């Protein structure tokens, strides 16, 4: 075997190993709750995209705002057309890092993810406590956080202000598989 | 008298609002509905570049079954095209009995409401249908 062939095979194996260090979740779940004395609003998005890169322990999340499913269609309409304006801002994204994360650990790790969440054109720095589980090589990330509606420049008419909580509870759960293009 | 009519009108509007809020008017997909047909088995077709004006409209996607799962308690079929494009189909609840007959590698046509595109195309309220429609 020539030296060039050996070098080529080595480069291919290194590139392949790096590629396999990426994980993807195509059907991540993000849900949010708004609790008020007037009404409770709950919505769920079950097709949230997330990619983890073990080369630098970074995590990226992207979701379509109009993929949120509500209990009532009218809530979905108000959410997309009046509040989130999903025709102008179709996606929300998060980009961050899993701090002090050990991909080789087989135990459930409680870690902090630090990054920037962008929704409705507004960026918000977040630090979120998450559980990272490695179940025989199948990674999952789950957690929850609270965020303030006023951080996202969402215009709520005074008449409806009592229907929507000032602080929204967000829950998320991602199950990852090896990344493939 | 005029005041009474106005009160009746207001009551009627309130009843209408309350009634409309209590019903879920999410668009349901009818198997016989005429729609845009996208065959992702055709290598010249790219569903990732789908016309954005079709968002919230019913489309028919034809491709190969890559995966059938019930992650997050949602029945989902993932369809793959020849250009490695994936379509994530969130199935209507009434499609559950049909899912056992679906296998990886089958050619399948699915109708659903186009939600949009991230890395993959997302379609909601999907029903299994006949590609020849």
mmCIF file of C-alpha atoms in Angstrom:
data_model
loop_
_atom_site.group_PDB
_atom_site.id
_atom_site.type_symbol
_atom_site.label_atom_id
_atom_site.label_comp_id
_atom_site.label_asym_id
_atom_site.label_seq_id
_atom_site.Cartn_x
_atom_site.Cartn_y
_atom_site.Cartn_z
ATOM 1 C CA UNK A 1 0.000 0.000 0.000
ATOM 2 C CA UNK A 2 1.464 3.324 -1.029
ATOM 3 C CA UNK A 3 2.172 6.075 1.486
ATOM 4 C CA UNK A 4 -0.424 8.366 -0.211
ATOM 5 C CA UNK A 5 -3.132 5.707 0.182
ATOM 6 C CA UNK A 6 -2.303 5.314 3.881
ATOM 7 C CA UNK A 7 -2.444 9.103 4.442
ATOM 8 C CA UNK A 8 -5.744 9.288 2.522
ATOM 9 C CA UNK A 9 -7.278 6.498 4.645
ATOM 10 C CA UNK A 10 -6.027 8.164 7.838
ATOM 11 C CA UNK A 11 -7.561 11.544 6.875
ATOM 12 C CA UNK A 12 -10.854 9.806 5.963
ATOM 13 C CA UNK A 13 -10.971 7.976 9.296
ATOM 14 C CA UNK A 14 -10.257 11.216 11.237
ATOM 15 C CA UNK A 15 -12.988 13.093 9.314
ATOM 16 C CA UNK A 16 -15.403 10.225 9.838
ATOM 17 C CA UNK A 17 -14.670 10.133 13.579
ATOM 18 C CA UNK A 18 -15.258 13.895 13.830
ATOM 19 C CA UNK A 19 -18.559 13.598 11.935
ATOM 20 C CA UNK A 20 -19.760 10.863 14.280
ATOM 21 C CA UNK A 21 -19.220 13.252 17.206
ATOM 22 C CA UNK A 22 -22.317 15.134 16.127
ATOM 23 C CA UNK A 23 -25.781 14.121 17.262
ATOM 24 C CA UNK A 24 -29.146 15.191 15.921
ATOM 25 C CA UNK A 25 -32.692 15.258 17.328
ATOM 26 C CA UNK A 26 -35.350 15.822 14.665
ATOM 27 C CA UNK A 27 -38.352 15.305 16.915
ATOM 28 C CA UNK A 28 -37.430 17.229 20.015
ATOM 29 C CA UNK A 29 -40.289 18.381 22.193
ATOM 30 C CA UNK A 30 -40.678 21.920 23.491
ATOM 31 C CA UNK A 31 -43.798 22.917 25.382
ATOM 32 C CA UNK A 32 -44.802 26.083 27.165
ATOM 33 C CA UNK A 33 -47.380 26.926 29.801
ATOM 34 C CA UNK A 34 -48.998 30.188 30.743
ATOM 35 C CA UNK A 35 -50.960 30.047 33.995
ATOM 36 C CA UNK A 36 -53.367 32.837 34.919
ATOM 37 C CA UNK A 37 -56.587 32.996 36.905
ATOM 38 C CA UNK A 38 -58.432 33.724 33.639
ATOM 39 C CA UNK A 39 -57.151 30.799 31.572
ATOM 40 C CA UNK A 40 -54.306 28.341 31.191
ATOM 41 C CA UNK A 41 -52.586 28.139 27.835
ATOM 42 C CA UNK A 42 -50.464 25.168 26.857
ATOM 43 C CA UNK A 43 -48.755 24.468 23.545
ATOM 44 C CA UNK A 44 -46.442 21.749 22.317
ATOM 45 C CA UNK A 45 -43.996 21.530 19.427
ATOM 46 C CA UNK A 46 -42.895 17.968 18.644
ATOM 47 C CA UNK A 47 -40.641 18.619 15.667
ATOM 48 C CA UNK A 48 -37.908 20.722 17.212
ATOM 49 C CA UNK A 49 -34.471 20.324 15.647
ATOM 50 C CA UNK A 50 -31.369 20.133 17.817
ATOM 51 C CA UNK A 51 -27.746 19.308 17.092
ATOM 52 C CA UNK A 52 -25.011 18.612 19.657
ATOM 53 C CA UNK A 53 -21.375 18.795 18.595
ATOM 54 C CA UNK A 54 -19.125 16.862 20.977
ATOM 55 C CA UNK A 55 -16.045 18.461 19.422
ATOM 56 C CA UNK A 56 -16.779 21.596 21.460
ATOM 57 C CA UNK A 57 -19.856 20.524 23.510
ATOM 58 C CA UNK A 58 -22.012 23.069 21.708
ATOM 59 C CA UNK A 59 -25.741 22.704 21.284
ATOM 60 C CA UNK A 60 -28.066 24.330 18.749
ATOM 61 C CA UNK A 61 -31.859 24.288 18.716
ATOM 62 C CA UNK A 62 -34.251 25.523 16.063
ATOM 63 C CA UNK A 63 -38.035 25.389 16.003
ATOM 64 C CA UNK A 64 -40.833 26.551 13.750
ATOM 65 C CA UNK A 65 -43.226 28.785 15.666
ATOM 66 C CA UNK A 66 -46.236 27.665 13.661
ATOM 67 C CA UNK A 67 -45.498 24.032 14.577
ATOM 68 C CA UNK A 68 -46.819 24.638 18.100
ATOM 69 C CA UNK A 69 -50.040 22.729 18.687
ATOM 70 C CA UNK A 70 -52.598 24.325 21.020
ATOM 71 C CA UNK A 71 -55.676 22.975 22.710
ATOM 72 C CA UNK A 72 -57.794 25.450 20.762
ATOM 73 C CA UNK A 73 -57.252 26.613 17.193
ATOM 74 C CA UNK A 74 -58.073 30.199 18.132
ATOM 75 C CA UNK A 75 -55.143 30.233 20.589
ATOM 76 C CA UNK A 76 -52.838 29.087 17.782
ATOM 77 C CA UNK A 77 -54.177 31.820 15.522
ATOM 78 C CA UNK A 78 -53.609 34.547 18.138
ATOM 79 C CA UNK A 79 -50.148 33.173 18.971
ATOM 80 C CA UNK A 80 -48.962 33.135 15.356
ATOM 81 C CA UNK A 81 -50.702 36.197 13.970
ATOM 82 C CA UNK A 82 -50.903 38.661 16.863
ATOM 83 C CA UNK A 83 -48.127 37.837 19.314
ATOM 84 C CA UNK A 84 -45.244 35.909 17.730
ATOM 85 C CA UNK A 85 -45.888 37.136 14.151
ATOM 86 C CA UNK A 86 -44.624 33.848 12.749
ATOM 87 C CA UNK A 87 -44.876 35.128 9.172
ATOM 88 C CA UNK A 88 -42.128 37.673 10.019
ATOM 89 C CA UNK A 89 -40.258 35.581 12.618
ATOM 90 C CA UNK A 90 -40.891 31.951 11.586
ATOM 91 C CA UNK A 91 -38.301 30.337 13.848
ATOM 92 C CA UNK A 92 -36.926 30.567 17.371
ATOM 93 C CA UNK A 93 -33.346 29.450 17.945
ATOM 94 C CA UNK A 94 -30.964 28.696 20.764
ATOM 95 C CA UNK A 95 -27.197 28.428 20.488
ATOM 96 C CA UNK A 96 -25.074 27.602 23.472
ATOM 97 C CA UNK A 97 -22.590 25.348 25.226
ATOM 98 C CA UNK A 98 -23.019 22.504 27.696
ATOM 99 C CA UNK A 99 -20.637 23.507 30.469
ATOM 100 C CA UNK A 100 -18.256 20.934 32.010
ATOM 101 C CA UNK A 101 -19.857 18.131 30.037
ATOM 102 C CA UNK A 102 -18.296 14.697 29.786
ATOM 103 C CA UNK A 103 -19.711 12.811 26.746
ATOM 104 C CA UNK A 104 -18.151 9.561 27.940
ATOM 105 C CA UNK A 105 -19.950 9.471 31.287
ATOM 106 C CA UNK A 106 -22.619 6.759 31.545
ATOM 107 C CA UNK A 107 -24.420 8.434 34.443
ATOM 108 C CA UNK A 108 -27.130 11.092 34.306
ATOM 109 C CA UNK A 109 -25.356 14.426 34.421
ATOM 110 C CA UNK A 110 -26.937 17.641 35.682
ATOM 111 C CA UNK A 111 -25.297 20.432 33.732
ATOM 112 C CA UNK A 112 -25.734 24.093 32.854
ATOM 113 C CA UNK A 113 -26.301 25.124 29.274
ATOM 114 C CA UNK A 114 -25.340 28.731 28.645
ATOM 115 C CA UNK A 115 -26.349 30.439 25.454
ATOM 116 C CA UNK A 116 -28.529 32.864 23.541
ATOM 117 C CA UNK A 117 -32.200 32.282 22.810
ATOM 118 C CA UNK A 118 -33.682 34.289 19.948
ATOM 119 C CA UNK A 119 -37.413 34.658 19.428
ATOM 120 C CA UNK A 120 -39.518 37.349 17.783
ATOM 121 C CA UNK A 121 -36.272 39.077 16.746
ATOM 122 C CA UNK A 122 -35.156 39.519 20.371
ATOM 123 C CA UNK A 123 -32.081 37.871 21.884
ATOM 124 C CA UNK A 124 -31.977 36.738 25.483
ATOM 125 C CA UNK A 125 -28.998 35.226 27.303
ATOM 126 C CA UNK A 126 -30.055 32.147 29.233
ATOM 127 C CA UNK A 127 -28.479 29.727 31.674
ATOM 128 C CA UNK A 128 -30.546 26.566 31.867
ATOM 129 C CA UNK A 129 -30.108 23.582 34.168
ATOM 130 C CA UNK A 130 -30.458 20.352 32.179
ATOM 131 C CA UNK A 131 -30.260 16.621 32.670
ATOM 132 C CA UNK A 132 -28.090 14.824 30.136
ATOM 133 C CA UNK A 133 -28.564 11.057 30.015
ATOM 134 C CA UNK A 134 -26.487 8.546 28.093
ATOM 135 C CA UNK A 135 -28.496 5.363 27.758
ATOM 136 C CA UNK A 136 -26.204 2.918 25.927
ATOM 137 C CA UNK A 137 -25.058 5.626 23.549
ATOM 138 C CA UNK A 138 -28.496 7.203 23.093
ATOM 139 C CA UNK A 139 -28.204 10.706 24.490
ATOM 140 C CA UNK A 140 -31.139 12.712 25.786
ATOM 141 C CA UNK A 141 -31.299 16.244 27.150
ATOM 142 C CA UNK A 142 -34.233 17.532 29.187
ATOM 143 C CA UNK A 143 -35.008 20.503 31.387
ATOM 144 C CA UNK A 144 -37.174 23.510 31.988
ATOM 145 C CA UNK A 145 -36.861 27.238 32.539
ATOM 146 C CA UNK A 146 -38.975 30.327 33.051
ATOM 147 C CA UNK A 147 -38.811 33.326 30.780
ATOM 148 C CA UNK A 148 -40.521 36.714 30.785
ATOM 149 C CA UNK A 149 -42.867 37.688 27.963
ATOM 150 C CA UNK A 150 -41.623 41.287 28.118
ATOM 151 C CA UNK A 151 -38.131 40.161 27.036
ATOM 152 C CA UNK A 152 -39.391 39.379 23.544
ATOM 153 C CA UNK A 153 -41.131 42.614 22.553
ATOM 154 C CA UNK A 154 -44.499 40.888 22.273
ATOM 155 C CA UNK A 155 -47.398 43.287 22.066
ATOM 156 C CA UNK A 156 -50.315 42.111 24.186
ATOM 157 C CA UNK A 157 -53.426 44.320 24.113
ATOM 158 C CA UNK A 158 -54.341 45.602 27.632
ATOM 159 C CA UNK A 159 -57.731 43.891 27.352
ATOM 160 C CA UNK A 160 -56.014 40.478 27.054
ATOM 161 C CA UNK A 161 -53.155 41.141 29.475
ATOM 162 C CA UNK A 162 -54.933 39.160 32.200
ATOM 163 C CA UNK A 163 -55.127 36.075 29.974
ATOM 164 C CA UNK A 164 -51.386 35.708 29.491
ATOM 165 C CA UNK A 165 -48.898 35.133 32.294
ATOM 166 C CA UNK A 166 -45.976 37.521 32.636
ATOM 167 C CA UNK A 167 -43.653 34.559 33.135
ATOM 168 C CA UNK A 168 -43.893 31.525 30.858
ATOM 169 C CA UNK A 169 -42.743 28.040 31.857
ATOM 170 C CA UNK A 170 -40.864 26.215 29.095
ATOM 171 C CA UNK A 171 -40.136 22.468 29.146
ATOM 172 C CA UNK A 172 -38.000 20.590 26.656
ATOM 173 C CA UNK A 173 -36.868 17.063 25.891
ATOM 174 C CA UNK A 174 -34.566 15.891 23.102
ATOM 175 C CA UNK A 175 -33.520 12.372 22.143
ATOM 176 C CA UNK A 176 -30.512 12.293 19.878
ATOM 177 C CA UNK A 177 -29.238 9.922 17.224
ATOM 178 C CA UNK A 178 -25.989 9.982 15.221
ATOM 179 C CA UNK A 179 -25.895 12.858 12.786
ATOM 180 C CA UNK A 180 -26.224 12.064 9.123
ATOM 181 C CA UNK A 181 -26.458 14.594 6.343
ATOM 182 C CA UNK B 1 -86.146 49.416 22.886
ATOM 183 C CA UNK B 2 -82.915 50.326 21.052
ATOM 184 C CA UNK B 3 -80.981 49.553 24.231
ATOM 185 C CA UNK B 4 -82.587 46.101 24.389
ATOM 186 C CA UNK B 5 -81.588 45.388 20.761
ATOM 187 C CA UNK B 6 -78.014 46.508 21.489
ATOM 188 C CA UNK B 7 -77.875 44.250 24.560
ATOM 189 C CA UNK B 8 -79.176 41.342 22.475
ATOM 190 C CA UNK B 9 -76.476 42.015 19.861
ATOM 191 C CA UNK B 10 -73.757 42.126 22.515
ATOM 192 C CA UNK B 11 -75.049 38.881 24.062
ATOM 193 C CA UNK B 12 -75.073 37.264 20.602
ATOM 194 C CA UNK B 13 -71.469 38.351 19.942
ATOM 195 C CA UNK B 14 -70.340 37.066 23.369
ATOM 196 C CA UNK B 15 -72.042 33.700 22.724
ATOM 197 C CA UNK B 16 -70.340 33.517 19.324
ATOM 198 C CA UNK B 17 -66.914 34.292 20.820
ATOM 199 C CA UNK B 18 -67.336 31.809 23.684
ATOM 200 C CA UNK B 19 -68.530 29.116 21.282
ATOM 201 C CA UNK B 20 -65.722 29.704 18.794
ATOM 202 C CA UNK B 21 -63.142 29.615 21.617
ATOM 203 C CA UNK B 22 -64.420 26.288 22.884
ATOM 204 C CA UNK B 23 -64.132 24.550 19.519
ATOM 205 C CA UNK B 24 -60.915 23.426 17.928
ATOM 206 C CA UNK B 25 -61.065 24.518 14.311
ATOM 207 C CA UNK B 26 -57.682 23.083 13.336
ATOM 208 C CA UNK B 27 -57.727 22.186 9.676
ATOM 209 C CA UNK B 28 -58.380 18.473 9.247
ATOM 210 C CA UNK B 29 -57.108 16.749 6.131
ATOM 211 C CA UNK B 30 -59.612 15.012 3.934
ATOM 212 C CA UNK B 31 -58.340 12.056 1.880
ATOM 213 C CA UNK B 32 -60.313 13.251 -1.139
ATOM 214 C CA UNK B 33 -59.054 16.828 -1.041
ATOM 215 C CA UNK B 34 -57.361 18.038 -4.250
ATOM 216 C CA UNK B 35 -53.878 19.346 -3.498
ATOM 217 C CA UNK B 36 -50.290 19.962 -4.624
ATOM 218 C CA UNK B 37 -48.530 16.612 -5.312
ATOM 219 C CA UNK B 38 -44.789 16.466 -4.520
ATOM 220 C CA UNK B 39 -42.943 13.274 -5.449
ATOM 221 C CA UNK B 40 -39.621 13.336 -3.584
ATOM 222 C CA UNK B 41 -38.629 10.093 -5.332
ATOM 223 C CA UNK B 42 -38.164 12.261 -8.433
ATOM 224 C CA UNK B 43 -34.530 13.378 -8.198
ATOM 225 C CA UNK B 44 -35.376 16.674 -9.899
ATOM 226 C CA UNK B 45 -37.772 17.555 -7.092
ATOM 227 C CA UNK B 46 -36.546 19.351 -3.991
ATOM 228 C CA UNK B 47 -39.082 19.670 -1.227
ATOM 229 C CA UNK B 48 -36.664 21.750 0.879
ATOM 230 C CA UNK B 49 -37.153 24.533 -1.651
ATOM 231 C CA UNK B 50 -40.900 24.190 -1.569
ATOM 232 C CA UNK B 51 -42.980 27.254 -2.380
ATOM 233 C CA UNK B 52 -43.475 29.024 0.969
ATOM 234 C CA UNK B 53 -46.922 30.154 -0.131
ATOM 235 C CA UNK B 54 -47.985 26.527 0.438
ATOM 236 C CA UNK B 55 -47.465 26.861 4.205
ATOM 237 C CA UNK B 56 -50.720 26.014 6.002
ATOM 238 C CA UNK B 57 -51.974 24.392 2.779
ATOM 239 C CA UNK B 58 -52.572 20.666 2.220
ATOM 240 C CA UNK B 59 -49.859 18.912 0.197
ATOM 241 C CA UNK B 60 -49.356 15.310 -0.925
ATOM 242 C CA UNK B 61 -45.848 13.897 -0.487
ATOM 243 C CA UNK B 62 -44.713 10.641 -2.046
ATOM 244 C CA UNK B 63 -41.501 8.937 -0.908
ATOM 245 C CA UNK B 64 -39.923 5.982 0.898
ATOM 246 C CA UNK B 65 -40.655 5.247 4.545
ATOM 247 C CA UNK B 66 -37.479 5.825 6.581
ATOM 248 C CA UNK B 67 -38.949 5.509 10.058
ATOM 249 C CA UNK B 68 -42.240 5.007 11.889
ATOM 250 C CA UNK B 69 -42.259 6.029 15.540
ATOM 251 C CA UNK B 70 -44.392 7.213 18.430
ATOM 252 C CA UNK B 71 -41.897 9.551 20.093
ATOM 253 C CA UNK B 72 -43.554 12.111 22.430
ATOM 254 C CA UNK B 73 -46.776 10.055 22.158
ATOM 255 C CA UNK B 74 -47.228 11.308 18.591
ATOM 256 C CA UNK B 75 -47.503 8.917 15.664
ATOM 257 C CA UNK B 76 -44.900 10.005 13.154
ATOM 258 C CA UNK B 77 -43.796 8.709 9.772
ATOM 259 C CA UNK B 78 -40.542 10.003 8.321
ATOM 260 C CA UNK B 79 -40.415 9.869 4.535
ATOM 261 C CA UNK B 80 -37.207 9.982 2.535
ATOM 262 C CA UNK B 81 -36.638 11.114 -1.039
ATOM 263 C CA UNK B 82 -33.920 10.251 -3.546
ATOM 264 C CA UNK B 83 -32.014 13.443 -2.661
ATOM 265 C CA UNK B 84 -31.863 12.345 1.017
ATOM 266 C CA UNK B 85 -34.507 14.915 1.837
ATOM 267 C CA UNK B 86 -36.692 13.996 4.791
ATOM 268 C CA UNK B 87 -40.313 14.848 5.481
ATOM 269 C CA UNK B 88 -41.525 14.488 9.082
ATOM 270 C CA UNK B 89 -45.236 13.640 9.017
ATOM 271 C CA UNK B 90 -47.135 14.089 12.292
ATOM 272 C CA UNK B 91 -50.069 11.738 11.784
ATOM 273 C CA UNK B 92 -53.728 12.367 12.510
ATOM 274 C CA UNK B 93 -54.982 10.276 15.440
ATOM 275 C CA UNK B 94 -57.428 8.347 13.212
ATOM 276 C CA UNK B 95 -54.496 6.946 11.175
ATOM 277 C CA UNK B 96 -53.269 4.784 14.069
ATOM 278 C CA UNK B 97 -54.872 1.516 12.824
ATOM 279 C CA UNK B 98 -53.067 1.879 9.481
ATOM 280 C CA UNK B 99 -49.594 2.296 10.955
ATOM 281 C CA UNK B 100 -48.950 -1.386 11.701
ATOM 282 C CA UNK B 101 -49.083 -2.124 7.978
ATOM 283 C CA UNK B 102 -46.394 0.467 7.190
ATOM 284 C CA UNK B 103 -42.808 -0.775 6.962
ATOM 285 C CA UNK B 104 -39.442 0.864 6.439
ATOM 286 C CA UNK B 105 -38.693 0.978 2.711
ATOM 287 C CA UNK B 106 -42.349 1.073 1.618
ATOM 288 C CA UNK B 107 -43.333 3.658 -0.961
ATOM 289 C CA UNK B 108 -45.963 5.834 0.630
ATOM 290 C CA UNK B 109 -48.108 8.836 -0.213
ATOM 291 C CA UNK B 110 -49.164 11.100 2.629
ATOM 292 C CA UNK B 111 -51.401 14.151 2.684
ATOM 293 C CA UNK B 112 -50.926 16.772 5.345
ATOM 294 C CA UNK B 113 -50.680 20.457 6.146
ATOM 295 C CA UNK B 114 -47.294 21.967 5.326
ATOM 296 C CA UNK B 115 -45.904 23.635 8.455
ATOM 297 C CA UNK B 116 -42.491 24.647 7.116
ATOM 298 C CA UNK B 117 -38.864 23.626 6.776
ATOM 299 C CA UNK B 118 -35.990 23.370 9.227
ATOM 300 C CA UNK B 119 -33.391 20.761 8.236
ATOM 301 C CA UNK B 120 -36.351 18.632 7.182
ATOM 302 C CA UNK B 121 -39.827 19.462 5.970
ATOM 303 C CA UNK B 122 -42.558 19.304 8.641
ATOM 304 C CA UNK B 123 -46.112 18.306 7.809
ATOM 305 C CA UNK B 124 -48.984 18.076 10.324
ATOM 306 C CA UNK B 125 -52.377 16.323 10.492
ATOM 307 C CA UNK B 126 -51.165 13.684 8.016
ATOM 308 C CA UNK B 127 -53.248 10.932 6.464
ATOM 309 C CA UNK B 128 -52.068 7.977 4.396
ATOM 310 C CA UNK B 129 -53.513 8.234 0.926
ATOM 311 C CA UNK B 130 -53.328 7.019 -2.652
ATOM 312 C CA UNK B 131 -50.593 8.631 -4.772
ATOM 313 C CA UNK B 132 -52.742 8.399 -7.906
ATOM 314 C CA UNK B 133 -55.322 10.838 -6.555
#
